[in-house]
Amino acid sequence: MSMRVIKKAALNADFDRAAEDVRKLKTRPDDEELKELYGLYKQSVIGDIDIECPGMLDLKGKAKWEAWNLQKGLSKEDAMSAYISKAKELIEKYGI
């Protein structure tokens, strides 16, 4: 097995753990933190945004779309690394 495959498996495991841990935060992060986390998560799992922007009346959907769209062009691996860093930052800030 190549080092690249091993590193990718380790990154996936760290990403999954971070996604799980972030759900256990003692305090809900603020909206900006949540949007950043959401955008990085979607970019990590799906890649570049592949849906149309929701209508103006769907404020929550539009905010989520914009958060994901901000990550456009980031590789899945880079998005995972950024997600893990953000999750660690939020865990330090809010505790689990």
Coordinates of N, CA and C in Angstrom, one line a residue:
M1 N 0.8 -1.2 0.0 CA 0.0 0.0 0.0 C 0.9 1.2 0.0
S2 N 0.6 2.2 -0.8 CA 1.4 3.4 -0.9 C 1.2 4.3 0.2
M3 N 2.2 5.2 0.5 CA 2.0 6.2 1.6 C 0.8 7.1 1.3
R4 N 0.6 7.4 0.0 CA -0.5 8.3 -0.3 C -1.9 7.7 0.1
V5 N -2.0 6.4 -0.1 CA -3.3 5.7 0.3 C -3.4 5.7 1.8
I6 N -2.3 5.5 2.5 CA -2.3 5.4 4.0 C -2.6 6.8 4.5
K7 N -2.0 7.9 3.9 CA -2.3 9.2 4.4 C -3.8 9.6 4.2
K8 N -4.3 9.2 3.0 CA -5.7 9.5 2.7 C -6.6 8.8 3.7
A9 N -6.3 7.5 4.0 CA -7.1 6.8 5.0 C -7.1 7.4 6.3
A10 N -5.9 7.9 6.7 CA -5.8 8.6 8.0 C -6.5 9.9 8.0
L11 N -6.5 10.6 6.9 CA -7.2 11.9 6.8 C -8.7 11.6 6.9
N12 N -9.2 10.6 6.2 CA -10.6 10.3 6.3 C -11.0 9.9 7.7
A13 N -10.2 9.2 8.4 CA -10.5 8.8 9.8 C -10.6 10.0 10.7
D14 N -9.6 10.9 10.5 CA -9.5 12.1 11.3 C -10.8 13.0 11.0
F15 N -11.1 13.1 9.7 CA -12.3 13.8 9.3 C -13.6 13.3 9.9
D16 N -13.7 12.0 9.8 CA -14.9 11.3 10.4 C -15.0 11.6 11.9
R17 N -13.9 11.5 12.6 CA -13.8 11.7 14.1 C -14.2 13.2 14.4
A18 N -13.6 14.1 13.6 CA -13.9 15.5 13.8 C -15.4 15.8 13.6
A19 N -16.0 15.2 12.5 CA -17.4 15.4 12.2 C -18.3 14.9 13.4
E20 N -17.9 13.8 14.0 CA -18.6 13.2 15.1 C -18.4 14.1 16.4
D21 N -17.2 14.5 16.6 CA -16.9 15.3 17.9 C -17.6 16.6 17.8
V22 N -17.7 17.2 16.7 CA -18.3 18.6 16.6 C -19.8 18.6 16.9
R23 N -20.4 17.4 16.8 CA -21.8 17.3 17.2 C -22.0 17.2 18.7
K24 N -20.9 17.0 19.4 CA -21.0 16.9 20.9 C -20.6 18.2 21.6
L25 N -20.4 19.3 20.9 CA -20.0 20.6 21.5 C -21.0 20.9 22.6
K26 N -20.5 21.5 23.7 CA -21.3 21.8 24.9 C -22.2 23.1 24.5
T27 N -21.7 23.9 23.7 CA -22.4 25.2 23.3 C -22.4 25.2 21.8
R28 N -23.6 25.7 21.3 CA -23.7 25.8 19.8 C -22.8 26.9 19.3
P29 N -22.0 26.6 18.3 CA -21.2 27.7 17.7 C -22.1 28.8 17.1
D30 N -21.5 29.9 16.8 CA -22.3 31.0 16.2 C -22.5 30.7 14.7
D31 N -23.4 31.5 14.1 CA -23.8 31.2 12.8 C -22.7 31.2 11.8
E32 N -21.7 32.1 11.9 CA -20.6 32.2 11.0 C -19.7 30.9 11.1
E33 N -19.5 30.5 12.3 CA -18.7 29.3 12.5 C -19.4 28.1 11.9
L34 N -20.7 28.0 12.1 CA -21.5 26.9 11.6 C -21.5 26.9 10.1
K35 N -21.6 28.1 9.5 CA -21.6 28.1 8.0 C -20.3 27.7 7.5
E36 N -19.2 28.1 8.1 CA -17.8 27.7 7.6 C -17.7 26.2 7.7
L37 N -18.1 25.7 8.8 CA -18.0 24.2 9.0 C -18.8 23.5 8.0
Y38 N -20.1 24.0 7.8 CA -21.0 23.4 6.8 C -20.3 23.4 5.4
G39 N -19.8 24.5 5.0 CA -19.2 24.7 3.6 C -18.0 23.7 3.5
L40 N -17.2 23.6 4.5 CA -16.0 22.7 4.4 C -16.5 21.3 4.4
Y41 N -17.5 21.0 5.1 CA -18.0 19.6 5.2 C -18.5 19.2 3.8
K42 N -19.4 20.0 3.2 CA -19.9 19.7 1.9 C -18.8 19.6 0.8
Q43 N -17.8 20.5 0.9 CA -16.7 20.5 -0.1 C -15.9 19.2 0.1
S44 N -15.8 18.7 1.4 CA -15.0 17.5 1.7 C -15.7 16.3 1.1
V45 N -17.0 16.2 1.3 CA -17.8 15.0 1.0 C -18.2 15.0 -0.5
I46 N -18.6 16.1 -1.1 CA -19.1 16.2 -2.4 C -18.2 16.8 -3.4
G47 N -17.5 17.8 -3.0 CA -16.6 18.6 -3.9 C -17.3 19.9 -4.2
D48 N -17.0 20.5 -5.4 CA -17.6 21.7 -5.8 C -19.1 21.7 -5.8
I49 N -19.7 22.8 -5.5 CA -21.2 22.9 -5.4 C -21.8 22.5 -6.7
D50 N -22.9 21.7 -6.6 CA -23.5 21.1 -7.8 C -25.0 21.4 -7.8
I51 N -25.5 22.3 -7.0 CA -26.9 22.7 -7.0 C -27.1 24.2 -7.2
E52 N -28.2 24.5 -7.7 CA -28.5 26.0 -7.9 C -28.8 26.7 -6.6
C53 N -28.5 28.0 -6.6 CA -28.8 28.8 -5.4 C -30.3 28.8 -5.2
P54 N -30.7 28.6 -3.9 CA -32.1 28.6 -3.6 C -32.6 30.0 -3.8
G55 N -34.0 30.2 -3.8 CA -34.6 31.4 -4.0 C -34.4 32.4 -2.8
M56 N -34.7 33.6 -3.0 CA -34.4 34.7 -2.0 C -35.2 34.4 -0.7
L57 N -36.3 33.8 -0.8 CA -37.1 33.6 0.4 C -36.6 32.4 1.3
D58 N -35.8 31.6 0.7 CA -35.2 30.5 1.5 C -33.9 31.0 2.1
L59 N -34.0 31.7 3.2 CA -32.8 32.4 3.8 C -31.8 31.4 4.3
K60 N -32.2 30.3 5.0 CA -31.3 29.3 5.5 C -30.6 28.5 4.4
G61 N -31.4 28.1 3.4 CA -30.9 27.4 2.2 C -29.9 28.3 1.5
K62 N -30.2 29.5 1.3 CA -29.3 30.5 0.6 C -28.0 30.6 1.4
A63 N -28.0 30.8 2.7 CA -26.8 30.9 3.6 C -26.0 29.6 3.5
K64 N -26.6 28.5 3.5 CA -25.9 27.2 3.4 C -25.2 27.1 2.0
W65 N -26.0 27.5 0.9 CA -25.4 27.5 -0.4 C -24.2 28.4 -0.5
E66 N -24.3 29.6 0.0 CA -23.2 30.5 -0.1 C -22.0 30.0 0.7
A67 N -22.2 29.4 1.8 CA -21.1 28.9 2.6 C -20.4 27.8 1.9
W68 N -21.1 26.9 1.2 CA -20.5 25.9 0.4 C -19.8 26.5 -0.9
N69 N -20.5 27.4 -1.5 CA -19.9 28.0 -2.7 C -18.6 28.7 -2.4
L70 N -18.4 29.2 -1.2 CA -17.1 29.9 -0.9 C -16.0 28.9 -0.9
Q71 N -16.2 27.7 -0.8 CA -15.1 26.6 -0.8 C -14.8 26.1 -2.2
K72 N -15.6 26.6 -3.2 CA -15.4 26.1 -4.5 C -14.0 26.1 -5.0
G73 N -13.5 25.0 -5.6 CA -12.1 25.0 -6.1 C -11.2 24.3 -5.1
L74 N -11.6 24.2 -3.8 CA -10.7 23.5 -2.8 C -10.8 22.0 -3.1
S75 N -9.7 21.4 -3.0 CA -9.7 19.9 -3.2 C -10.4 19.3 -2.0
K76 N -10.9 18.1 -2.2 CA -11.6 17.4 -1.1 C -10.6 17.2 0.1
E77 N -9.4 16.9 -0.2 CA -8.4 16.7 0.9 C -8.1 18.0 1.6
D78 N -7.9 19.1 0.9 CA -7.7 20.4 1.6 C -8.9 20.8 2.4
A79 N -10.1 20.5 1.9 CA -11.3 20.9 2.6 C -11.4 20.0 3.9
M80 N -11.0 18.8 3.8 CA -11.0 17.9 5.0 C -10.0 18.4 6.0
S81 N -8.9 18.8 5.6 CA -7.8 19.3 6.5 C -8.3 20.6 7.2
A82 N -8.9 21.5 6.4 CA -9.5 22.7 6.9 C -10.6 22.5 7.9
Y83 N -11.5 21.5 7.6 CA -12.6 21.1 8.4 C -12.1 20.6 9.8
I84 N -11.1 19.7 9.7 CA -10.5 19.2 10.9 C -9.9 20.3 11.8
S85 N -9.2 21.2 11.2 CA -8.6 22.4 12.0 C -9.7 23.2 12.6
K86 N -10.8 23.5 11.8 CA -11.9 24.3 12.4 C -12.6 23.6 13.5
A87 N -12.8 22.3 13.3 CA -13.5 21.5 14.4 C -12.6 21.5 15.6
K88 N -11.3 21.3 15.5 CA -10.4 21.4 16.7 C -10.5 22.7 17.4
E89 N -10.5 23.8 16.6 CA -10.7 25.1 17.1 C -12.0 25.3 17.9
L90 N -13.1 24.8 17.4 CA -14.4 24.9 18.0 C -14.4 24.0 19.3
I91 N -13.8 22.9 19.3 CA -13.8 22.0 20.4 C -13.0 22.6 21.6
E92 N -11.9 23.3 21.2 CA -11.1 24.0 22.2 C -11.9 25.2 22.8
K93 N -12.7 25.9 21.9 CA -13.4 27.0 22.3 C -14.7 26.7 23.2
Y94 N -15.4 25.6 22.8 CA -16.7 25.3 23.4 C -16.7 24.0 24.3
G95 N -15.7 23.2 24.0 CA -15.6 21.9 24.8 C -16.6 20.9 24.4
I96 N -16.3 19.6 24.7 CA -17.3 18.5 24.3 C -17.5 17.7 25.6

